[in-house]
Every structure is written in C-alpha cells, then in structure tokens.
Amino acid sequence: MSDADLLAFFKAMANESRLRIVGLLAQRERTVQELAETLVLKEPTVSHHLAVLKEIGLVTVRPDGVMRWHALDAGALAAMNRRLVSQEEVAALVPEESWESRVLSGFLDAEGRLKALPASRRKRWVILQWLVEQFDEDRRYPEAEVNATLQRRHWDSATLRRELIGAAMMAREAGVYWRLPRSAWRSYDDARLEPSQAMTA
Amino acid sequence: MSDADLLAFFKAMANESRLRIVGLLAQRERTVQELAETLVLKEPTVSHHLAVLKEIGLVTVRPDGVMRWHALDAGALAAMNRRLVSQEEVAALVPEESWESRVLSGFLDAEGRLKALPASRRKRWVILQWLVEQFDEDRRYPEAEVNATLQRRHWDSATLRRELIGAAMMAREAGVYWRLPRSAWRSYDDARLEPSQAMTA
DNA sequence: CATCTAATTAGATGAGCATCTAAGGAGACG
DNA sequence: CGTCTCCTTAGATGCTCATCTAATTAGATG
C-alpha cells in the first residue's frame, strides 16, 4: 500500500458523517436510505460518502433487488491499521532518507554541530559537502571568517579548513578563501585526504 | 479517548504536509526551519501544521534557545491506533444501538412498516412505544384517523389500537382518542396484554 | 410497457482549510 | 538597549469538499 493510499484513507475518515457511517456499517450492513435517515442526511449525500469509502476499499456493496446493502470490509481496516503500529512504519511515510542524509544526521547533535568527523573517507566526504554549503558561492572570505563559520559546526576549524581545501571544495590565495563550484571538487574516491585522527566532540 | 478525539486525529492526518511532517518527526526531532525547507513550505505554514499536531497530542516541543525542537509522541500514535484494531472497536464509534432500537429495526421492513407484532411482551412494548409516537400529544383523534395512522404501519389497526389502550399509552372516550403522557403508561411488565397470535405480514 | 422505488449522477452553493505575506513576540548576544 | 534569529500570530486568498436540489438510471412489479 502506497503513501497516497494512506493519505486517502485519512481523508476518507476525516469527516464526521463518514466516521459515523463506518461505525454503523461495523454493526451490520445497511442501505442508503437507512443511513440517510439515521444520520439525518439526504440520500445523495450518503451515496457520495459511500462512494468515497468504496474508493479506498473500506466498504463493499451487495445489490439486492432495487436496494444495495453496504458493508464494512474489516480486512481493509486492519491493513490500514498495520501501517501505524510502529514508529518505524511511520518514519517510512517519508521518501527514504538518502544514505548521505543518514550519515549527516548521524554525526550532528541536537544543536546541529558535528559530534565528530567520521573516519571513513566516504562519510567524511558527506560532511565536507555539508560544511561547504555554509559559505556563499560568490563571496570571498578572510581566514578569520572561515574559522568563525566552521567553529559554529565544530571546534577544530583548522582541520575542517584544511580538508575543504584538500577536497577542492574551497580555494585559498593570499589569506583569502572562496567556495569552488561543484565541478571543481575531487570525487570522494580519488581525493587524497590524510586519514584524520578521530575528532570526538 | 472520545470519538471527537478520533475525528480530530483523522483530520490532522488527512493532509499531505502534515503526514510528511509526522514521517520526518518519526525519524528525529526537527526545527520549524528545517521542516519548512524540507517540505518547501513557509515557516508560518509549518508552524500552523505543528500547532494542529500538538493540539491532538501527537507532537511535543522542546525549546532550546531561540529554536524549538519538535518531536513525535510515539505513545500517542499507538493509542490512536488501538482504536482501530478491531471491528468491535469501530462499531463502538457509534453510540451503541440500544436493545430497543435493535428490536424495533428487527421488526420493521425497508418501508418502515411492521413485518409482525412480536410475541414477547417486552418486545411488543417497544413496538407500542414507537407506535404511539405517531400521534401528537396535544391532539384528539377520531377513531377513523387513528386507524388510518396505524394502518400505515400494519394492516391490523384494530389490534394495535386495542393494545395501545391496554398499555395506557392512549385513552378513548366517546369515540375520541388521545395520547397519554409517558407517566400514565403501564410498565411493560405489569401490563396485562392478552398474548397475541403471531401476526406475520 | 408504465410506473414505482432505490440509488446515483450532475451541478450549485457555501463552509472549512492550506497557504501565503506582513507584522509581532522572545530569547541570545554584543 | 539594539539587533539578530527563530518562531508565532493575524489576516487575506483561493481551493477543496460536504451538502443540497434536480434530473437520471436501473431494478421490480403490475
């Protein structure tokens, strides 16, 4: 079942009349007339609500002469329900977080600062990509400002600055730094970054 | 948890943005800014959605300096979920149909006419209570009108009329009938109704 | 076939709601 | 105290949807 289905399910249930219809159908099957009378609604309105519930597979119809008996599909309810039982399932509501995002959030603390620099070169690359985004593309920065910006993310601004240069994400000339375009970056697997010591916060 | 809470829960989840927010918060706590950026919404919009989710107790806030970290309350999700696991729970969405209602609907056909008069004294009492409501409290009826009204519900108006009198739900004098107040009625278990023959329609 | 009843479809109306911009706190920080 | 940042509140706008009336379909029945 897709996320769109789940949304449709919630939209279907997010209406008092439909919620009451579901409750009534959970007791026993009913006709449109009967529901309309019970809910004090006109038949077309009930018909409309039943169409919505049928659309998501929650209600089935059994024609009988000129009447149509509507019943709740309990299995469909249970299926929807399984989507919500665990926090993990709910987390999956969101398009899978990319590997990069998961690496990054694993190394960030609640304040958005780096808890450590990963030892893995590939993971460190993710961190550097994120770090370089702290700088504007079109500005030139004195070293003091670079350090200040980096220190908002980690105490060891010197190492971070050195690694950004090493990855060709930033350039330096005469004490002035600037951000390089993505095209200039080395890819993580040919960058020759010296293995850094663990930098635990 | 009340039905109104359940409806509020569905209304809260019946929106794509909020559904995605819940998914994101299920992964880890987030700030308004972060959510706004991820969802491509303005901060006030996210703020509004978070307020809705807080209203139903699904999201909690942890202020931290100028920022506010929002997190999912997994327990609240689980609680909502328990409401939906079984068909019995869903049936309870609707105020339990009383025994009287079930008796009545069992003896009515689709047209609202009596299929039969129950043999059980207690059940017949339910039918009579419903029948007497066909008459206004403050009017006096000639016998012909009483018969006509009763015949809209069952062919044997004579028996119905006799039983209404016997139950002290209606009174008659000089060929004129009127409805008696509920206080005047005999209770079903001391009414001395002659056991009626089965009256199948 | 004509008619009756149950239900659905079509179309209109009005209420609710998602989102935005603009303005107003409120904590942090020099 | 003034300013910056993050967030919320207020108010406006436009879209979605719940409900209704009127018209149509479709089975049942004489």
Coordinates of C-alpha atoms (C1' of nucleotides) in Angstrom, one line a residue:
Chain A
M1 CA 0.0 0.0 0.0
S2 CA 1.4 3.4 -1.0
D3 CA 1.6 6.6 1.0
A4 CA -1.0 8.0 -1.3
D5 CA -3.4 5.3 -0.2
L6 CA -2.7 6.1 3.4
L7 CA -3.4 9.7 2.8
A8 CA -6.6 8.8 1.0
F9 CA -7.6 6.7 4.0
F10 CA -7.1 9.5 6.4
K11 CA -9.0 11.9 4.2
A12 CA -11.8 9.4 4.0
M13 CA -12.0 9.1 7.7
A14 CA -11.6 12.8 8.4
N15 CA -15.3 13.5 8.2
E16 CA -17.8 13.1 10.9
S17 CA -20.5 11.7 8.6
R18 CA -18.2 9.1 7.1
L19 CA -16.8 8.1 10.5
R20 CA -20.4 7.5 11.7
I21 CA -21.2 5.5 8.6
V22 CA -18.2 3.3 9.2
G23 CA -19.4 2.8 12.8
L24 CA -22.9 1.9 11.6
L25 CA -21.6 -0.5 9.0
A26 CA -19.3 -2.1 11.5
Q27 CA -22.5 -3.2 13.3
R28 CA -24.3 -4.6 10.3
E29 CA -24.9 -3.9 6.6
R30 CA -27.2 -1.1 5.7
T31 CA -29.0 0.5 2.8
V32 CA -28.5 4.1 1.7
Q33 CA -31.9 5.1 2.9
E34 CA -31.4 3.6 6.3
L35 CA -28.1 5.5 6.7
A36 CA -29.6 8.7 5.4
E37 CA -32.4 8.5 7.9
T38 CA -30.1 7.6 10.8
L39 CA -27.6 10.4 10.0
V40 CA -30.2 13.0 9.1
L41 CA -28.7 13.4 5.6
K42 CA -30.1 13.3 2.1
E43 CA -29.6 10.1 0.1
P44 CA -27.3 11.7 -2.4
T45 CA -25.0 12.8 0.4
V46 CA -24.8 9.4 1.8
S47 CA -24.3 8.0 -1.6
H48 CA -21.4 10.3 -2.1
H49 CA -19.8 9.3 1.3
L50 CA -20.2 5.6 0.5
A51 CA -18.5 6.2 -2.9
V52 CA -15.5 7.7 -1.0
L53 CA -15.4 4.7 1.3
K54 CA -15.7 2.3 -1.6
E55 CA -12.9 4.1 -3.4
I56 CA -10.5 3.2 -0.7
G57 CA -11.8 -0.4 -0.4
L58 CA -13.3 0.1 3.0
V59 CA -16.9 -0.6 2.0
T60 CA -18.4 -3.3 -0.2
V61 CA -21.8 -3.4 -1.8
R62 CA -24.3 -6.3 -2.2
P63 CA -27.1 -5.4 -4.6
D64 CA -30.4 -7.0 -3.7
G65 CA -33.3 -6.1 -6.0
V66 CA -33.6 -2.4 -6.0
M67 CA -31.7 -1.9 -2.8
R68 CA -28.0 -2.0 -2.2
W69 CA -26.6 -3.3 1.1
H70 CA -23.4 -1.7 2.1
A71 CA -21.0 -3.5 4.5
L72 CA -17.6 -2.7 6.1
D73 CA -14.6 -4.6 4.9
A74 CA -12.9 -5.4 8.1
G75 CA -9.8 -6.7 6.4
A76 CA -9.2 -3.4 4.8
L77 CA -9.4 -1.6 8.1
A78 CA -6.9 -4.0 9.6
A79 CA -4.5 -3.5 6.7
M80 CA -4.6 0.3 7.1
N81 CA -4.0 -0.2 10.8
R82 CA -0.8 -2.1 10.4
R83 CA 0.7 0.9 8.7
L84 CA 0.5 2.8 12.0
V85 CA 1.5 0.3 14.6
S86 CA 5.2 1.2 14.8
Q87 CA 7.2 4.4 14.8
E88 CA 9.4 2.7 12.2
E89 CA 6.5 2.3 9.8
V90 CA 5.5 5.9 10.3
A91 CA 9.0 7.1 9.6
A92 CA 8.8 5.3 6.3
L93 CA 6.0 7.6 5.4
V94 CA 8.7 10.0 4.1
P95 CA 10.6 9.2 1.0
E96 CA 13.6 7.2 2.1
E97 CA 16.3 9.4 3.5
S98 CA 19.3 9.1 1.3
W99 CA 22.4 7.4 2.6
E100 CA 24.1 10.8 2.7
S101 CA 21.3 12.3 4.8
R102 CA 21.5 9.5 7.3
V103 CA 25.3 9.8 7.6
L104 CA 25.0 13.5 8.2
S105 CA 22.3 13.3 10.8
G106 CA 24.3 10.6 12.5
F107 CA 27.2 13.0 13.0
L108 CA 25.1 16.0 14.0
D109 CA 24.0 16.7 17.5
A110 CA 20.7 18.3 18.5
E111 CA 22.3 21.8 18.0
G112 CA 23.3 21.0 14.5
R113 CA 27.0 20.8 15.5
L114 CA 29.4 18.0 14.4
K115 CA 29.7 15.4 17.2
A116 CA 32.8 14.0 15.4
L117 CA 34.4 13.7 12.0
P118 CA 33.9 10.3 10.5
A119 CA 37.0 8.1 10.0
S120 CA 35.5 6.7 6.8
R121 CA 36.6 8.7 3.8
R122 CA 33.3 8.3 2.1
K123 CA 31.4 9.5 5.1
R124 CA 33.8 12.4 5.7
W125 CA 33.1 13.5 2.1
V126 CA 29.4 13.9 3.0
I127 CA 30.3 16.0 6.0
L128 CA 32.5 18.3 3.9
Q129 CA 29.8 18.7 1.3
W130 CA 27.5 19.9 4.0
L131 CA 30.2 22.1 5.5
V132 CA 30.9 23.9 2.3
E133 CA 27.3 24.9 2.0
Q134 CA 27.8 27.2 4.9
F135 CA 29.6 29.5 2.5
D136 CA 28.2 31.6 -0.3
E137 CA 29.3 30.8 -3.8
D138 CA 30.0 34.4 -4.8
R139 CA 31.8 35.7 -1.7
R140 CA 35.4 35.9 -0.7
Y141 CA 36.2 35.2 3.0
P142 CA 39.1 36.3 5.2
E143 CA 40.6 33.4 7.1
A144 CA 39.1 34.7 10.4
E145 CA 35.6 34.5 9.0
V146 CA 36.2 31.0 7.6
N147 CA 37.3 29.9 11.0
A148 CA 34.4 31.5 12.8
T149 CA 31.9 29.9 10.4
L150 CA 33.5 26.5 10.8
Q151 CA 33.6 26.7 14.5
R152 CA 29.9 27.1 14.6
R153 CA 29.9 23.5 13.5
H154 CA 33.0 22.0 15.2
W155 CA 35.8 23.2 17.5
D156 CA 38.6 22.1 15.2
S157 CA 38.2 24.7 12.4
A158 CA 41.8 24.3 11.3
T159 CA 41.3 20.7 10.3
L160 CA 38.0 21.3 8.7
R161 CA 39.5 24.2 6.7
R162 CA 42.4 22.1 5.6
E163 CA 40.1 19.2 4.5
L164 CA 37.9 21.6 2.5
I165 CA 41.0 22.8 0.6
G166 CA 42.2 19.3 0.1
A167 CA 38.9 18.3 -1.4
A168 CA 39.0 21.2 -3.7
M169 CA 35.7 22.5 -2.3
M170 CA 37.3 25.7 -1.3
A171 CA 40.4 27.6 -2.6
R172 CA 42.8 29.9 -0.9
E173 CA 45.0 32.7 -2.1
A174 CA 46.9 35.3 -0.1
G175 CA 44.9 34.6 3.0
V176 CA 41.5 34.9 1.2
Y177 CA 39.2 31.9 0.8
W178 CA 36.3 31.2 -1.6
R179 CA 34.0 28.4 -2.4
L180 CA 34.7 26.4 -5.6
P181 CA 32.0 25.2 -7.9
R182 CA 30.9 21.6 -7.6
S183 CA 32.6 20.8 -10.9
A184 CA 36.0 21.6 -9.4
W185 CA 35.6 19.1 -6.5
R186 CA 37.5 15.9 -6.4
S187 CA 35.2 12.9 -6.1
Y188 CA 35.5 11.3 -2.7
D189 CA 37.2 8.2 -4.0
D190 CA 40.2 10.0 -5.6
A191 CA 40.6 12.6 -3.0
R192 CA 43.8 12.1 -1.1
L193 CA 42.8 13.1 2.3
E194 CA 45.2 12.2 5.0
P195 CA 43.3 9.9 7.4
S196 CA 42.3 12.1 10.3
Q197 CA 42.5 11.2 13.9
A198 CA 39.1 10.7 15.5
M199 CA 37.8 14.1 16.4
T200 CA 35.4 13.4 19.2
A201 CA 33.5 16.5 20.4
Chain B
M1 CA -10.4 8.9 24.2
S2 CA -13.6 10.3 22.8
D3 CA -15.0 9.9 19.3
A4 CA -14.3 13.6 18.8
D5 CA -10.6 13.0 19.5
L6 CA -10.6 10.2 16.9
L7 CA -12.1 12.6 14.4
A8 CA -9.6 15.2 15.2
F9 CA -6.8 12.7 14.8
F10 CA -8.1 11.8 11.3
K11 CA -8.5 15.4 10.4
A12 CA -5.0 16.1 11.5
M13 CA -3.5 13.3 9.4
A14 CA -5.7 14.0 6.4
N15 CA -3.2 16.4 4.9
E16 CA -0.2 15.6 2.9
S17 CA 2.1 18.2 4.5
R18 CA 1.2 17.1 8.0
L19 CA 1.6 13.4 7.1
R20 CA 5.1 14.2 5.8
I21 CA 5.8 16.1 8.9
V22 CA 4.8 13.2 11.1
G23 CA 7.1 11.0 9.0
L24 CA 10.0 13.3 9.4
L25 CA 9.5 13.7 13.1
A26 CA 9.3 9.9 13.4
Q27 CA 12.9 9.9 12.2
R28 CA 14.2 12.5 14.6
E29 CA 13.3 15.8 16.2
R30 CA 13.3 18.9 13.9
T31 CA 13.0 22.6 14.0
V32 CA 10.4 24.7 12.1
Q33 CA 13.0 26.0 9.7
E34 CA 14.3 22.5 8.9
L35 CA 10.8 21.2 8.2
A36 CA 9.9 24.3 6.1
E37 CA 13.0 23.8 3.9
T38 CA 12.4 20.1 3.5
L39 CA 8.8 20.4 2.6
V40 CA 9.2 23.6 0.6
L41 CA 6.8 25.5 2.7
K42 CA 7.0 28.8 4.5
E43 CA 7.7 28.8 8.2
P44 CA 4.2 30.1 9.2
T45 CA 2.6 27.2 7.3
V46 CA 4.8 24.7 9.1
S47 CA 4.1 26.4 12.4
H48 CA 0.4 26.1 11.7
H49 CA 0.7 22.4 10.9
L50 CA 2.7 21.7 14.0
A51 CA 0.1 23.5 16.1
V52 CA -2.5 21.2 14.7
L53 CA -0.4 18.1 15.6
K54 CA 0.3 19.5 19.0
E55 CA -3.4 20.1 19.6
I56 CA -4.0 16.3 19.3
G57 CA -1.0 15.5 21.4
L58 CA 0.9 13.9 18.6
V59 CA 3.8 16.3 18.7
T60 CA 5.8 17.7 21.6
V61 CA 8.1 20.7 21.7
R62 CA 11.5 21.2 23.4
P63 CA 12.6 24.9 23.4
D64 CA 16.3 25.3 23.1
G65 CA 17.4 28.9 23.0
V66 CA 15.8 30.6 20.1
M67 CA 15.0 27.3 18.4
R68 CA 12.2 24.9 19.1
W69 CA 12.7 21.2 18.6
H70 CA 9.6 19.3 17.6
A71 CA 9.3 15.5 18.2
L72 CA 6.7 12.8 17.6
D73 CA 5.0 11.3 20.6
A74 CA 5.0 7.7 19.6
G75 CA 2.8 6.7 22.5
A76 CA 0.0 9.0 21.3
L77 CA 0.2 7.3 17.9
A78 CA -0.1 3.9 19.4
A79 CA -3.0 4.9 21.5
M80 CA -4.9 6.2 18.5
N81 CA -4.1 3.0 16.7
R82 CA -5.6 0.8 19.3
R83 CA -9.0 2.4 18.5
L84 CA -8.9 0.8 15.0
V85 CA -7.6 -2.6 15.5
S86 CA -10.9 -4.5 15.7
Q87 CA -14.2 -4.2 14.1
E88 CA -15.8 -4.2 17.5
E89 CA -13.9 -1.0 18.4
V90 CA -15.0 0.6 15.2
A91 CA -18.6 -0.4 15.8
A92 CA -18.3 1.5 19.1
L93 CA -17.7 4.7 17.1
V94 CA -21.4 5.0 17.0
P95 CA -23.4 5.3 20.2
E96 CA -24.3 1.7 20.9
E97 CA -27.7 0.9 19.4
S98 CA -29.9 0.3 22.3
W99 CA -31.7 -3.1 22.7
E100 CA -34.9 -1.3 22.0
S101 CA -33.6 0.1 18.7
R102 CA -32.4 -3.3 17.6
V103 CA -35.7 -4.9 18.5
L104 CA -37.5 -2.2 16.5
S105 CA -35.4 -2.4 13.4
G106 CA -35.8 -6.1 13.5
F107 CA -39.5 -5.8 13.2
L108 CA -39.5 -3.0 10.6
D109 CA -39.2 -3.6 6.9
A110 CA -37.4 -1.3 4.5
E111 CA -40.6 0.8 4.1
G112 CA -40.8 1.4 7.9
R113 CA -43.8 -0.9 8.2
L114 CA -44.2 -3.6 10.8
K115 CA -43.3 -7.0 9.5
A116 CA -45.0 -8.6 12.5
L117 CA -46.0 -8.0 16.1
P118 CA -43.6 -9.7 18.5
A119 CA -44.9 -12.4 20.7
S120 CA -42.7 -11.4 23.6
R121 CA -44.4 -8.9 25.8
R122 CA -41.3 -7.0 26.4
K123 CA -40.6 -6.6 22.7
R124 CA -44.2 -5.7 21.9
W125 CA -43.8 -2.9 24.4
V126 CA -41.0 -1.5 22.3
I127 CA -43.2 -1.6 19.3
L128 CA -46.1 0.1 21.1
Q129 CA -43.8 2.9 22.3
W130 CA -42.8 3.5 18.8
L131 CA -46.3 3.4 17.5
V132 CA -47.7 5.9 20.0
E133 CA -45.1 8.4 18.7
Q134 CA -47.1 8.6 15.5
F135 CA -49.6 10.7 17.4
D136 CA -49.3 14.2 18.7
E137 CA -49.5 14.7 22.4
D138 CA -51.9 17.6 22.2
R139 CA -54.4 16.4 19.7
R140 CA -57.6 14.4 19.9
Y141 CA -58.2 11.9 17.1
P142 CA -61.5 10.4 15.8
E143 CA -61.3 6.6 15.6
A144 CA -61.1 6.7 11.8
E145 CA -57.9 8.8 11.9
V146 CA -56.3 6.5 14.5
N147 CA -57.0 3.5 12.3
A148 CA -55.6 5.3 9.2
T149 CA -52.4 6.2 11.0
L150 CA -51.9 2.7 12.4
Q151 CA -52.6 1.1 9.1
R152 CA -49.6 2.9 7.6
R153 CA -47.6 0.7 10.0
H154 CA -49.5 -2.5 10.0
W155 CA -52.7 -3.9 8.4
D156 CA -54.2 -4.9 11.8
S157 CA -55.0 -1.5 13.1
A158 CA -57.7 -2.8 15.4
T159 CA -55.3 -5.0 17.4
L160 CA -52.8 -2.2 17.6
R161 CA -55.4 0.3 18.8
R162 CA -56.6 -2.2 21.4
E163 CA -53.0 -2.7 22.7
L164 CA -52.3 1.0 22.9
I165 CA -55.3 1.4 25.1
G166 CA -54.4 -1.6 27.1
A167 CA -50.9 -0.2 27.7
A168 CA -52.4 3.1 28.8
M169 CA -50.5 4.8 26.1
M170 CA -53.7 6.1 24.6
A171 CA -57.1 6.8 26.0
R172 CA -60.5 6.8 24.5
E173 CA -63.8 8.4 25.4
A174 CA -66.9 8.7 23.3
G175 CA -65.2 7.5 20.2
V176 CA -62.4 10.1 20.5
Y177 CA -58.7 9.1 21.2
W178 CA -55.8 10.9 22.6
R179 CA -52.2 10.2 23.5
L180 CA -51.4 9.9 27.2
P181 CA -48.3 11.2 28.9
R182 CA -45.5 8.8 29.5
S183 CA -46.1 8.9 33.2
A184 CA -49.5 7.3 32.7
W185 CA -48.2 4.3 30.9
R186 CA -48.1 0.9 32.5
S187 CA -44.6 -0.5 32.6
Y188 CA -44.3 -3.4 30.3
D189 CA -44.0 -6.0 33.0
D190 CA -47.2 -5.2 34.7
A191 CA -49.3 -4.6 31.6
R192 CA -51.9 -7.3 31.2
L193 CA -51.8 -7.7 27.5
E194 CA -53.5 -10.8 26.2
P195 CA -50.9 -12.9 24.4
S196 CA -51.4 -12.1 20.7
Q197 CA -51.4 -14.6 18.0
A198 CA -48.4 -14.3 15.7
M199 CA -49.1 -11.6 13.2
T200 CA -47.0 -12.3 10.3
A201 CA -47.2 -9.8 7.5
Chain C
dC1 C1' -44.8 -1.0 -21.4
dA2 C1' -45.9 2.2 -17.5
dT3 C1' -44.9 3.1 -13.1
dC4 C1' -42.8 2.8 -8.6
dT5 C1' -38.9 2.9 -5.6
dA6 C1' -33.8 2.9 -4.5
dA7 C1' -29.9 4.8 -5.8
dT8 C1' -26.6 7.5 -8.4
dT9 C1' -25.0 11.5 -11.1
dA10 C1' -24.8 16.4 -12.2
dG11 C1' -24.4 20.9 -10.8
dA12 C1' -24.7 24.6 -7.5
dT13 C1' -23.6 26.7 -3.0
dG14 C1' -21.3 27.6 1.0
dA15 C1' -18.1 26.4 4.7
dG16 C1' -13.6 25.0 6.0
dC17 C1' -9.0 24.9 5.4
dA18 C1' -4.0 25.2 3.4
dT19 C1' -1.0 28.5 2.3
dC20 C1' 0.9 32.9 1.8
dT21 C1' 2.6 37.8 3.3
dA22 C1' 3.2 41.0 6.9
dA23 C1' 3.7 42.0 11.5
dG24 C1' 4.6 40.9 16.3
dG25 C1' 7.0 38.4 20.2
dA26 C1' 11.0 36.3 22.5
dG27 C1' 15.4 34.6 23.5
dA28 C1' 20.6 35.4 22.5
dC29 C1' 24.3 38.4 22.2
dG30 C1' 27.3 42.2 21.7
Chain D
dC1 C1' 19.5 48.6 24.9
dG2 C1' 19.5 47.4 20.0
dT3 C1' 19.8 43.9 16.8
dC4 C1' 19.6 39.3 15.0
dT5 C1' 17.4 34.9 14.5
dC6 C1' 13.7 31.7 15.1
dC7 C1' 9.1 31.3 15.6
dT8 C1' 4.2 32.6 16.0
dT9 C1' 0.0 35.4 15.2
dA10 C1' -3.1 37.9 12.2
dG11 C1' -5.4 38.4 8.2
dA12 C1' -6.2 37.6 3.2
dT13 C1' -6.9 34.4 -0.7
dG14 C1' -8.0 30.6 -3.2
dC15 C1' -9.0 25.7 -3.4
dT16 C1' -11.3 21.6 -1.6
dC17 C1' -15.0 19.4 -0.1
dA18 C1' -19.8 18.5 2.3
dT19 C1' -24.2 19.1 1.3
dC20 C1' -28.3 20.1 -1.2
dT21 C1' -31.8 20.0 -5.2
dA22 C1' -33.0 18.3 -9.6
dA23 C1' -32.5 15.0 -13.0
dT24 C1' -31.3 10.4 -14.5
dT25 C1' -30.5 5.3 -14.2
dA26 C1' -32.0 0.8 -13.1
dG27 C1' -34.4 -3.0 -11.0
dA28 C1' -39.1 -4.5 -9.7
dT29 C1' -43.9 -5.0 -10.5
dG30 C1' -48.5 -4.9 -12.3

